[in-house]
Short mmCIF file of C-alpha atoms and ligand atoms in Angstrom, two decimals:
data_model
loop_
_atom_site.label_atom_id
_atom_site.label_comp_id
_atom_site.label_asym_id
_atom_site.label_seq_id
_atom_site.Cartn_x
_atom_site.Cartn_y
_atom_site.Cartn_z
CA MET A 1 244.26 237.65 159.78
CA THR A 2 247.80 238.95 159.77
CA ALA A 3 248.53 242.31 158.10
CA PRO A 4 249.98 242.08 154.57
CA ALA A 5 253.66 241.38 154.76
CA THR A 6 255.57 244.24 153.20
CA GLY A 7 259.18 243.27 153.83
CA VAL A 8 261.56 242.11 151.15
CA SER A 9 261.37 238.49 150.09
CA PHE A 10 263.36 236.19 152.37
CA ARG A 11 264.61 234.38 149.24
CA PRO A 12 264.00 236.45 146.09
CA GLY A 13 265.00 233.59 143.79
CA GLU A 14 262.15 231.47 145.09
CA LEU A 15 259.51 233.92 146.31
CA GLU A 16 258.54 237.03 144.39
CA THR A 17 256.86 239.70 146.52
CA ARG A 18 255.09 242.78 145.19
CA PRO A 19 254.39 246.12 146.90
CA ASP A 20 250.65 245.36 147.16
CA GLY A 21 251.40 242.42 149.43
CA THR A 22 250.81 239.75 146.79
CA GLY A 23 253.44 237.37 145.50
CA ASN A 24 254.21 234.03 143.91
CA LEU A 25 256.57 231.14 144.29
CA LEU A 26 258.91 231.01 141.30
CA GLY A 27 260.24 228.07 139.38
CA SER A 28 261.17 226.85 135.94
CA ARG A 29 259.09 225.56 133.06
CA CYS A 30 260.74 223.51 130.33
CA ARG A 31 259.72 224.96 126.97
CA ALA A 32 260.58 221.65 125.30
CA CYS A 33 258.49 219.21 127.37
CA GLY A 34 256.40 221.37 129.67
CA ALA A 35 257.75 220.01 132.98
CA HIS A 36 257.87 222.41 135.93
CA PHE A 37 260.49 222.59 138.65
CA PHE A 38 260.90 224.24 142.02
CA PRO A 39 263.25 225.93 142.61
CA ILE A 40 264.60 227.44 139.38
CA ARG A 41 266.81 224.97 137.49
CA GLU A 42 269.29 225.35 134.69
CA ALA A 43 268.22 222.28 132.74
CA CYS A 44 265.19 220.02 132.59
CA ALA A 45 265.55 216.75 134.50
CA GLY A 46 262.99 215.16 132.18
CA CYS A 47 264.46 215.92 128.74
CA LEU A 48 267.75 217.75 129.54
CA SER A 49 266.71 220.78 127.52
CA ASP A 50 268.22 224.01 128.81
CA ASP A 51 265.42 226.05 127.25
CA LEU A 52 263.74 226.88 130.56
CA GLU A 53 261.68 229.90 131.44
CA THR A 54 261.02 231.29 134.90
CA VAL A 55 257.35 231.08 135.83
CA ARG A 56 255.07 232.10 138.70
CA PHE A 57 253.29 229.12 140.22
CA SER A 58 249.60 229.01 141.06
CA THR A 59 248.79 230.09 144.59
CA GLU A 60 246.43 227.20 145.40
CA GLY A 61 247.22 223.53 145.81
CA VAL A 62 246.45 220.40 147.82
CA LEU A 63 248.15 219.27 151.05
CA TYR A 64 250.04 216.02 150.36
CA THR A 65 251.25 215.43 153.92
CA PHE A 66 252.28 217.32 157.05
CA SER A 67 253.86 217.14 160.48
CA ILE A 68 253.94 219.21 163.63
CA VAL A 69 257.62 219.91 164.21
CA ARG A 70 258.45 220.09 167.90
CA GLN A 71 262.24 220.14 167.77
CA SER A 72 264.16 222.31 165.33
CA ILE A 73 267.09 224.66 165.01
CA PRO A 74 267.09 227.94 167.01
CA ALA A 75 266.03 230.01 163.97
CA PHE A 76 262.57 228.44 164.14
CA GLU A 77 260.27 228.70 167.11
CA VAL A 78 258.60 225.36 167.85
CA PRO A 79 256.07 223.94 167.50
CA TYR A 80 255.17 224.66 163.90
CA ALA A 81 253.28 222.80 161.23
CA LEU A 82 255.21 221.79 158.14
CA GLY A 83 253.66 220.40 154.98
CA TYR A 84 254.08 219.57 151.33
CA VAL A 85 251.57 221.13 148.92
CA ASP A 86 251.01 219.80 145.39
CA PHE A 87 250.38 222.59 142.89
CA PRO A 88 248.53 222.33 139.55
CA GLU A 89 251.81 222.78 137.66
CA ASN A 90 252.80 219.33 139.00
CA VAL A 91 255.28 220.57 141.57
CA ARG A 92 255.37 219.76 145.27
CA ILE A 93 256.63 222.51 147.54
CA MET A 94 257.37 222.45 151.27
CA GLY A 95 256.25 225.20 153.58
CA GLN A 96 254.97 225.88 157.05
CA ILE A 97 251.23 225.84 157.59
CA SER A 98 249.42 228.77 159.20
CA GLY A 99 245.89 229.99 159.68
CA CYS A 100 244.43 226.99 161.49
CA ASP A 101 244.80 224.84 164.58
CA PHE A 102 247.17 221.90 164.33
CA ASP A 103 244.24 219.55 164.97
CA ASP A 104 242.38 220.83 161.92
CA ILE A 105 245.12 220.03 159.42
CA LYS A 106 244.18 217.12 157.14
CA ILE A 107 245.85 215.45 154.17
CA GLY A 108 244.01 216.51 150.99
CA MET A 109 243.02 219.98 152.25
CA ALA A 110 242.94 222.82 149.73
CA MET A 111 245.75 225.23 150.62
CA GLU A 112 246.77 228.65 149.43
CA LEU A 113 249.97 230.63 149.47
CA SER A 114 250.14 233.14 152.31
CA LEU A 115 252.81 235.84 152.43
CA GLU A 116 253.82 236.49 155.99
CA PRO A 117 256.51 238.12 158.08
CA PHE A 118 259.42 235.69 158.14
CA GLY A 119 262.19 236.88 160.42
CA GLU A 120 264.73 239.60 159.80
CA ASP A 121 267.79 239.94 157.62
CA GLU A 122 271.28 240.58 159.04
CA ASP A 123 270.55 244.31 159.33
CA GLY A 124 267.32 243.80 161.25
CA ASN A 125 264.96 244.55 158.34
CA ALA A 126 261.68 242.64 158.32
CA MET A 127 261.55 239.93 155.67
CA THR A 128 258.57 238.37 153.95
CA GLY A 129 258.37 234.64 153.54
CA TYR A 130 255.60 232.25 152.70
CA ARG A 131 253.42 229.77 154.50
CA PHE A 132 250.45 227.75 153.33
CA ARG A 133 247.02 228.09 154.90
CA PRO A 134 243.72 226.35 154.34
CA VAL A 135 241.66 228.07 151.65
CA GLU A 136 238.72 228.10 154.09
CA ALA A 137 240.71 230.34 156.40
CA HIS A 138 240.21 233.31 154.04
CA ASN A 139 237.91 235.35 156.22
CA ASP A 140 239.21 234.51 159.66
CA MET B 24 288.23 190.88 137.11
CA THR B 25 288.93 189.94 140.70
CA ASP B 26 286.23 189.49 143.31
CA VAL B 27 286.37 191.58 146.46
CA HIS B 28 286.55 189.94 149.88
CA VAL B 29 285.98 191.48 153.28
CA VAL B 30 288.72 190.00 155.40
CA GLY B 31 288.96 192.06 158.56
CA VAL B 32 286.35 194.05 160.45
CA GLY B 33 286.51 196.24 163.51
CA MET B 34 284.42 198.79 165.30
CA THR B 35 284.38 200.83 168.46
CA ARG B 36 281.59 200.75 170.96
CA PHE B 37 278.90 203.08 169.68
CA GLY B 38 277.69 205.69 172.14
CA LYS B 39 279.02 208.83 173.75
CA HIS B 40 282.80 209.15 173.82
CA PRO B 41 283.52 212.47 175.57
CA ASP B 42 287.22 211.71 175.96
CA SER B 43 288.10 210.89 172.37
CA ASP B 44 287.68 212.39 168.92
CA ALA B 45 286.91 211.12 165.43
CA SER B 46 290.51 210.17 164.71
CA ASP B 47 290.89 208.30 168.03
CA LEU B 48 287.76 206.34 167.23
CA GLY B 49 288.87 205.72 163.65
CA ALA B 50 292.26 204.49 164.86
CA GLU B 51 290.60 202.09 167.31
CA ALA B 52 288.39 200.70 164.56
CA LEU B 53 291.37 200.36 162.24
CA HIS B 54 293.33 198.46 164.89
CA GLY B 55 290.32 196.20 165.39
CA ALA B 56 290.08 195.41 161.69
CA VAL B 57 293.81 194.75 161.40
CA ALA B 58 293.72 192.43 164.41
CA ASP B 59 290.65 190.66 163.07
CA ALA B 60 292.32 190.16 159.68
CA ASP B 61 295.48 189.05 161.49
CA ILE B 62 297.71 190.92 159.05
CA ASP B 63 300.71 193.20 159.30
CA PRO B 64 299.14 196.65 158.84
CA ARG B 65 301.92 197.50 156.40
CA VAL B 66 300.28 195.31 153.75
CA ILE B 67 297.46 197.88 153.49
CA GLU B 68 297.99 199.78 150.24
CA ALA B 69 295.30 202.46 150.29
CA ALA B 70 292.58 203.91 152.50
CA TYR B 71 289.21 205.61 152.21
CA CYS B 72 287.64 207.42 155.12
CA GLY B 73 283.98 208.39 155.33
CA HIS B 74 282.81 211.15 157.67
CA VAL B 75 280.41 214.08 157.52
CA PHE B 76 281.11 216.77 160.12
CA GLN B 77 284.69 215.96 161.14
CA GLY B 78 286.53 218.51 159.04
CA MET B 79 289.43 218.31 156.65
CA VAL B 80 291.76 215.32 156.43
CA THR B 81 290.27 213.29 159.25
CA GLY B 82 291.41 210.14 157.44
CA GLN B 83 295.00 211.35 157.32
CA ARG B 84 294.86 212.09 161.05
CA ILE B 85 293.76 208.51 161.68
CA LEU B 86 296.59 207.05 159.61
CA ALA B 87 299.11 209.36 161.28
CA GLN B 88 297.96 208.12 164.69
CA VAL B 89 298.59 204.50 163.76
CA GLY B 90 301.85 205.04 161.89
CA LEU B 91 300.47 204.36 158.43
CA ALA B 92 300.80 207.89 157.04
CA GLY B 93 301.88 208.02 153.42
CA LEU B 94 299.21 205.79 151.90
CA PRO B 95 296.95 207.11 149.18
CA LEU B 96 293.83 208.18 151.07
CA SER B 97 290.60 209.87 150.09
CA ASN B 98 288.16 211.38 152.53
CA VAL B 99 284.61 210.70 151.45
CA GLU B 100 281.51 212.74 152.27
CA ASN B 101 278.12 211.47 151.15
CA ALA B 102 275.94 212.35 154.14
CA CYS B 103 274.74 209.23 155.99
CA SER B 104 276.09 207.09 153.14
CA SER B 105 279.66 208.35 153.62
CA GLY B 106 281.03 205.19 155.20
CA ALA B 107 279.28 202.94 152.73
CA THR B 108 280.63 205.07 149.90
CA ALA B 109 284.15 204.62 151.32
CA ILE B 110 283.66 200.84 151.11
CA ARG B 111 282.44 201.17 147.54
CA GLU B 112 285.51 203.25 146.61
CA ALA B 113 287.77 200.67 148.26
CA SER B 114 286.07 197.87 146.34
CA LEU B 115 286.42 199.76 143.06
CA ALA B 116 290.15 200.23 143.65
CA ILE B 117 290.44 196.47 144.01
CA ARG B 118 288.21 195.59 141.08
CA ALA B 119 290.22 198.01 138.94
CA GLY B 120 293.36 196.08 139.79
CA GLU B 121 295.04 199.13 141.29
CA HIS B 122 295.34 197.69 144.81
CA ASP B 123 295.07 194.31 146.55
CA VAL B 124 294.51 195.35 150.18
CA VAL B 125 292.49 198.45 151.01
CA ILE B 126 290.92 199.70 154.24
CA ALA B 127 287.66 201.62 154.44
CA ILE B 128 287.04 203.54 157.65
CA GLY B 129 283.94 205.38 158.74
CA THR B 130 284.04 207.66 161.74
CA GLU B 131 282.06 210.39 163.44
CA HIS B 132 282.35 212.20 166.73
CA LEU B 133 278.84 213.54 166.48
CA THR B 134 278.19 214.57 170.09
CA SER B 135 280.85 217.29 169.79
CA LYS B 136 279.44 218.65 166.52
CA PHE B 137 275.76 218.63 166.90
CA SER B 138 272.67 218.02 169.02
CA GLY B 139 268.95 217.90 168.40
CA ALA B 140 267.36 217.65 164.97
CA LEU B 141 269.52 217.30 161.88
CA THR B 142 268.55 219.70 159.07
CA PRO B 143 269.45 219.96 155.39
CA ASP B 144 272.24 222.37 154.45
CA PRO B 145 271.11 225.94 155.36
CA SER B 146 271.37 227.01 151.70
CA ASP B 147 268.56 224.62 150.78
CA PRO B 148 265.13 226.17 150.14
CA GLU B 149 263.48 223.56 152.35
CA ALA B 150 265.87 224.25 155.21
CA ALA B 151 264.91 227.92 154.82
CA VAL B 152 261.28 227.18 155.64
CA GLY B 153 262.01 224.93 158.60
CA ALA B 154 262.67 221.45 157.21
CA THR B 155 264.24 219.04 159.67
CA MET B 156 265.10 215.43 158.95
CA PRO B 157 262.66 214.18 161.64
CA GLY B 158 260.03 216.48 160.13
CA VAL B 159 260.50 215.06 156.65
CA TYR B 160 260.32 211.46 157.87
CA ALA B 161 257.35 212.33 160.04
CA MET B 162 255.55 213.57 156.93
CA ARG B 163 256.37 210.33 155.17
CA ALA B 164 255.06 208.38 158.18
CA ARG B 165 251.84 210.39 158.17
CA ARG B 166 251.31 209.73 154.48
CA TYR B 167 252.08 206.00 154.89
CA MET B 168 249.54 205.75 157.71
CA GLU B 169 246.96 207.48 155.51
CA GLU B 170 247.61 205.27 152.47
CA PHE B 171 248.08 201.87 154.08
CA GLY B 172 246.35 202.11 157.43
CA MET B 173 249.46 201.52 159.51
CA THR B 174 248.75 202.35 163.14
CA ARG B 175 250.98 204.31 165.47
CA GLU B 176 251.29 201.17 167.62
CA GLN B 177 252.51 199.12 164.64
CA LEU B 178 255.18 201.71 163.90
CA ALA B 179 256.32 201.49 167.53
CA LEU B 180 257.09 197.79 167.07
CA ILE B 181 260.13 198.73 164.96
CA PRO B 182 262.09 200.56 167.69
CA VAL B 183 260.96 197.84 170.12
CA LYS B 184 262.46 195.18 167.83
CA ASN B 185 265.65 197.11 167.10
CA LYS B 186 266.35 197.96 170.72
CA LYS B 187 265.73 194.33 171.64
CA ASN B 188 268.38 193.36 169.08
CA ALA B 189 270.70 196.08 170.39
CA SER B 190 270.36 194.66 173.89
CA GLN B 191 272.20 191.62 172.52
CA ASN B 192 274.95 193.72 170.91
CA PRO B 193 277.75 194.65 173.31
CA LEU B 194 278.85 197.53 171.04
CA ALA B 195 275.41 199.14 170.73
CA HIS B 196 274.58 202.63 171.99
CA PHE B 197 271.42 201.37 173.72
CA ARG B 198 271.43 198.10 175.65
CA LYS B 199 268.00 198.39 177.25
CA GLU B 200 264.82 196.94 175.79
CA ILE B 201 261.79 199.18 175.49
CA THR B 202 258.05 198.59 175.20
CA VAL B 203 255.44 199.93 172.80
CA GLU B 204 254.05 201.97 175.70
CA GLU B 205 257.45 203.58 176.29
CA VAL B 206 257.71 204.51 172.60
CA LEU B 207 254.26 206.09 172.67
CA ALA B 208 255.02 207.97 175.90
CA SER B 209 258.37 209.34 174.73
CA ARG B 210 258.81 213.03 173.87
CA PRO B 211 257.17 214.10 170.59
CA ILE B 212 259.80 215.21 168.05
CA ALA B 213 257.77 215.70 164.86
CA ASP B 214 254.25 214.26 164.91
CA PRO B 215 253.67 211.35 164.61
CA LEU B 216 257.31 210.52 165.43
CA ARG B 217 258.57 210.46 169.01
CA LEU B 218 262.00 210.27 170.59
CA HIS B 219 262.18 206.46 170.51
CA ASP B 220 261.37 206.53 166.76
CA CYS B 221 264.61 208.44 166.12
CA SER B 222 268.19 207.24 165.88
CA PRO B 223 270.39 208.84 168.56
CA VAL B 224 273.32 211.23 168.30
CA THR B 225 276.20 208.78 168.51
CA ASP B 226 279.99 208.74 168.42
CA GLY B 227 281.68 205.76 166.86
CA ALA B 228 283.78 204.32 164.10
CA ALA B 229 284.10 201.13 162.11
CA ALA B 230 286.61 199.77 159.62
CA VAL B 231 286.75 196.96 157.10
CA ILE B 232 289.68 195.60 155.15
CA VAL B 233 288.90 194.44 151.63
CA MET B 234 291.14 192.31 149.46
CA SER B 235 291.50 191.00 145.92
CA ASP B 236 291.33 187.26 145.16
CA LYS B 237 295.12 187.15 145.21
CA ALA B 238 295.51 188.89 148.59
CA ALA B 239 292.61 186.96 150.14
CA LYS B 240 294.26 183.71 149.15
CA LYS B 241 297.41 184.84 150.93
CA TYR B 242 295.91 186.44 154.05
CA ALA B 243 292.27 185.43 154.63
CA ASN B 244 292.69 181.85 155.88
CA GLY B 245 289.23 181.06 154.54
CA ARG B 246 287.57 183.74 156.65
CA GLY B 247 286.88 186.15 153.79
CA ILE B 248 283.29 187.09 152.98
CA ARG B 249 282.66 188.04 149.36
CA LEU B 250 281.45 191.59 148.68
CA ALA B 251 279.34 190.57 145.71
CA ALA B 252 278.09 194.08 144.96
CA SER B 253 278.54 197.63 146.20
CA THR B 254 276.38 200.13 144.37
CA LEU B 255 275.81 203.86 144.71
CA ARG B 256 273.20 206.17 143.23
CA SER B 257 272.26 209.80 143.70
CA GLY B 258 268.69 210.99 143.89
CA SER B 259 267.22 212.20 140.62
CA VAL B 260 265.19 215.37 140.23
CA ASP B 261 261.47 214.77 140.32
CA VAL B 262 259.78 215.85 137.09
CA GLU B 263 256.47 215.52 138.90
CA PRO B 264 255.48 214.89 142.51
CA THR B 265 256.15 211.25 143.35
CA SER B 266 255.02 209.02 146.16
CA MET B 267 256.81 209.67 149.44
CA THR B 268 255.80 206.22 150.68
CA TYR B 269 258.00 204.40 148.18
CA GLU B 270 261.70 204.77 147.35
CA PRO B 271 262.63 204.42 143.67
CA LEU B 272 266.16 205.51 144.60
CA THR B 273 266.52 202.58 146.99
CA TRP B 274 265.08 200.23 144.38
CA VAL B 275 267.36 201.28 141.49
CA THR B 276 270.41 201.09 143.74
CA ALA B 277 269.31 197.65 144.96
CA LEU B 278 268.40 196.38 141.51
CA GLU B 279 271.86 197.16 140.21
CA ALA B 280 273.34 195.37 143.24
CA TYR B 281 271.09 192.32 142.80
CA GLU B 282 272.08 192.10 139.13
CA LYS B 283 275.79 192.41 139.90
CA ALA B 284 275.52 189.74 142.61
CA GLY B 285 273.39 187.49 140.41
CA ILE B 286 270.62 187.23 142.99
CA GLY B 287 267.17 188.61 143.62
CA PRO B 288 265.51 189.98 146.75
CA GLU B 289 264.07 186.51 147.40
CA ASP B 290 267.61 185.21 147.99
CA VAL B 291 268.37 187.65 150.79
CA ASP B 292 268.59 186.05 154.25
CA PHE B 293 268.82 189.23 156.35
CA ALA B 294 269.52 192.93 156.03
CA GLU B 295 270.91 195.93 157.82
CA VAL B 296 268.94 198.93 156.57
CA HIS B 297 269.07 202.66 157.21
CA ASP B 298 266.50 203.04 160.00
CA CYS B 299 267.39 206.63 160.87
CA PHE B 300 263.71 206.75 161.93
CA SER B 301 261.21 203.96 162.55
CA ILE B 302 259.29 204.79 159.37
CA ALA B 303 262.56 204.73 157.43
CA GLU B 304 262.93 200.99 158.08
CA VAL B 305 259.50 200.44 156.52
CA LEU B 306 260.40 202.48 153.44
CA ARG B 307 263.85 200.85 153.07
CA VAL B 308 262.82 197.21 153.21
CA GLU B 309 259.91 197.82 150.84
CA GLY B 310 262.18 199.83 148.53
CA LEU B 311 264.71 196.99 148.57
CA GLY B 312 261.97 194.61 147.41
CA LEU B 313 262.32 192.51 150.57
CA PHE B 314 258.68 193.08 151.58
CA GLU B 315 255.63 194.07 149.54
CA GLN B 316 254.77 197.74 149.51
CA GLY B 317 252.36 198.64 152.28
CA GLN B 318 252.84 195.35 154.17
CA TYR B 319 255.97 195.60 156.29
CA PRO B 320 254.23 196.84 159.47
CA TRP B 321 252.07 193.70 159.45
CA ALA B 322 255.11 191.50 158.80
CA VAL B 323 256.84 193.05 161.82
CA GLU B 324 253.73 192.37 163.88
CA ARG B 325 253.96 188.69 162.89
CA GLY B 326 257.63 188.58 163.95
CA GLU B 327 258.93 188.04 160.41
CA ALA B 328 261.70 190.64 160.87
CA ASP B 329 262.91 189.29 164.22
CA ILE B 330 266.30 187.62 164.52
CA ASN B 331 264.56 184.22 164.47
CA GLY B 332 262.01 185.35 161.89
CA ARG B 333 261.68 184.71 158.16
CA LEU B 334 263.81 187.73 157.16
CA PRO B 335 265.61 189.41 160.06
CA ILE B 336 266.02 193.17 159.67
CA ASN B 337 268.66 195.10 161.60
CA PRO B 338 269.92 192.29 163.82
CA SER B 339 272.65 194.63 165.11
CA GLY B 340 270.00 196.95 166.54
CA GLY B 341 270.10 199.20 163.49
CA LEU B 342 270.63 202.92 163.68
CA ILE B 343 267.87 203.22 166.28
CA GLY B 344 269.39 200.69 168.68
CA LYS B 345 273.06 200.45 167.80
CA GLY B 346 273.38 204.19 167.14
CA HIS B 347 274.05 206.41 164.15
CA PRO B 348 277.50 208.02 163.95
CA LEU B 349 276.88 209.28 160.41
CA GLY B 350 280.19 208.37 158.75
CA GLY B 351 280.55 205.20 160.84
CA THR B 352 277.10 203.85 160.11
CA GLY B 353 277.56 202.29 156.67
CA VAL B 354 280.82 200.61 157.64
CA ALA B 355 279.33 199.24 160.86
CA GLN B 356 276.50 197.69 158.85
CA VAL B 357 279.05 195.69 156.86
CA VAL B 358 280.81 194.73 160.10
CA GLU B 359 277.52 193.22 161.28
CA LEU B 360 276.97 191.42 157.98
CA VAL B 361 280.42 189.86 158.19
CA ARG B 362 279.98 188.79 161.81
CA GLN B 363 276.61 187.23 161.01
CA LEU B 364 277.90 185.48 157.89
CA ARG B 365 280.90 184.10 159.78
CA GLY B 366 278.63 182.87 162.57
CA GLU B 367 280.30 185.14 165.12
CA ALA B 368 277.28 187.20 166.18
CA GLY B 369 276.80 185.51 169.54
CA SER B 370 273.35 185.77 171.08
CA ARG B 371 271.98 187.65 168.07
CA GLN B 372 273.24 185.10 165.53
CA ILE B 373 270.91 184.38 162.61
CA GLU B 374 270.97 180.66 161.90
CA GLY B 375 272.27 179.64 158.49
CA ALA B 376 272.64 183.16 157.08
CA ARG B 377 274.33 183.10 153.67
CA VAL B 378 273.33 186.35 151.90
CA GLY B 379 273.20 189.71 153.67
CA VAL B 380 272.32 193.15 152.37
CA ALA B 381 273.35 196.54 153.78
CA HIS B 382 271.53 199.69 152.75
CA CYS B 383 272.32 203.34 153.48
CA ARG B 384 270.60 206.45 152.36
CA GLY B 385 271.47 209.95 153.32
CA GLY B 386 271.05 213.61 152.71
CA LYS B 387 268.23 215.84 151.61
CA ALA B 388 268.11 218.48 148.93
CA VAL B 389 265.08 220.21 147.50
CA GLY B 390 263.32 218.45 144.63
CA ILE B 391 265.27 215.20 144.71
CA GLU B 392 264.27 211.92 146.27
CA GLY B 393 267.12 211.36 148.73
CA ALA B 394 270.71 212.34 147.98
CA ALA B 395 273.08 209.38 148.27
CA CYS B 396 272.02 205.73 148.40
CA THR B 397 274.21 202.64 148.70
CA VAL B 398 273.54 198.92 148.68
CA GLN B 399 276.11 196.27 149.53
CA ILE B 400 275.58 192.54 149.16
CA LEU B 401 277.76 190.12 151.06
CA VAL B 402 277.71 186.41 150.31
CA ARG B 403 279.24 183.64 152.33
ZN1 ZN C 22 261.96 219.13 129.48
#
């Protein structure tokens, strides 16, 4: 298992990271109708209320679909697995998949948020980003 | 309110054009449309130019090249729907009574701007984690296979069909037929999609001249094809995760077009749809209501979407076969519709075609189902 990622969040508006290596994806919850959104929005697409609060999403969800990306832009080393995970708050969030072989990835798998080193900022400081990994991969 | 008629169409060869740029290509397409309409170019009153990566005032550079500078012109960017959006703007200017003769141009010199996999804008949260357009469509293909049992071989039949059609289109990027085996042996891009499942990086331009009833009466000599509807919608924000194997955005855009044209999907004789990837053709035609959800791969297997089939799809070769110069794509689709409806499509002619649909869909932003979607209905 990779060491806890301790860099600053690669995108603080979307991923909150804490000094103990834990973190959450952030989004909005509509106080009027309860709908959730990722990323943070200024108004609810369901009811148009602007009474939204920023919330931390659950860290476990279900893999909706995935692909192994074999051609990308230079910032990303290929191949990598990319997937959409559905979270209990009724949001679907894209992320790379880590912690398992490509051949073991299956639609419907239980996935969890994994904070991992995710490149460097312009000054060369390590950044922390997120990937999703199978819940079973806990003790690898 | 006046109807809108497509009177002149022109396009360049689609492919790689190392010795020209987006304005050269646009000018060639414009000249083609003017010649096809057989009009004095000075009767054109306004212009719209769709492009994505060509920079500021590409449309003005085109008009300057052909001596038509001075016209009111808007450059239009709507990702892969840019050209189609230019046609819609042109049609609105006519329906509003502001102009009688308007040209819509779509152009892109893509090989000089870009290679490899297209990605969303770098500011997008999904781009930040490695989203690519092939990757997103690959995920949709994977989910479709899981839900409906489509096989990889069935999906390969779509590029086989479209490249067969392109082999009959002298302006297509690819003129060579391919086999299912060649699709399955081509380089993997984003599993399960391979190189032959993807539209190519293409340079090209197309132009159409649209006219009011009054102008068509004067200039069209009976060759006008009625643009019965031209609709545009933007993707809405999902309030909950929705199916990625169905396209509500395509359906609402189509439904508005069907209503405006006074027809239903059952009246459509053929369509040019946005097959940026093989799976995209499946999602488009089902989203347009032309085939039942979850059934198109079997219809393709039965030959229903072939040029001589029940409902030909992408007779031009589509984006996969004809090529995909982003801004040029939506205009070139309408060029194909007009040529088919006039009976001028040569060896790829669809017999007795009367109603054609063109569909574009482009762009990706986090949390919305597609960015810009257009549907055009042409009726002979
Ligand atoms: Zn709400």
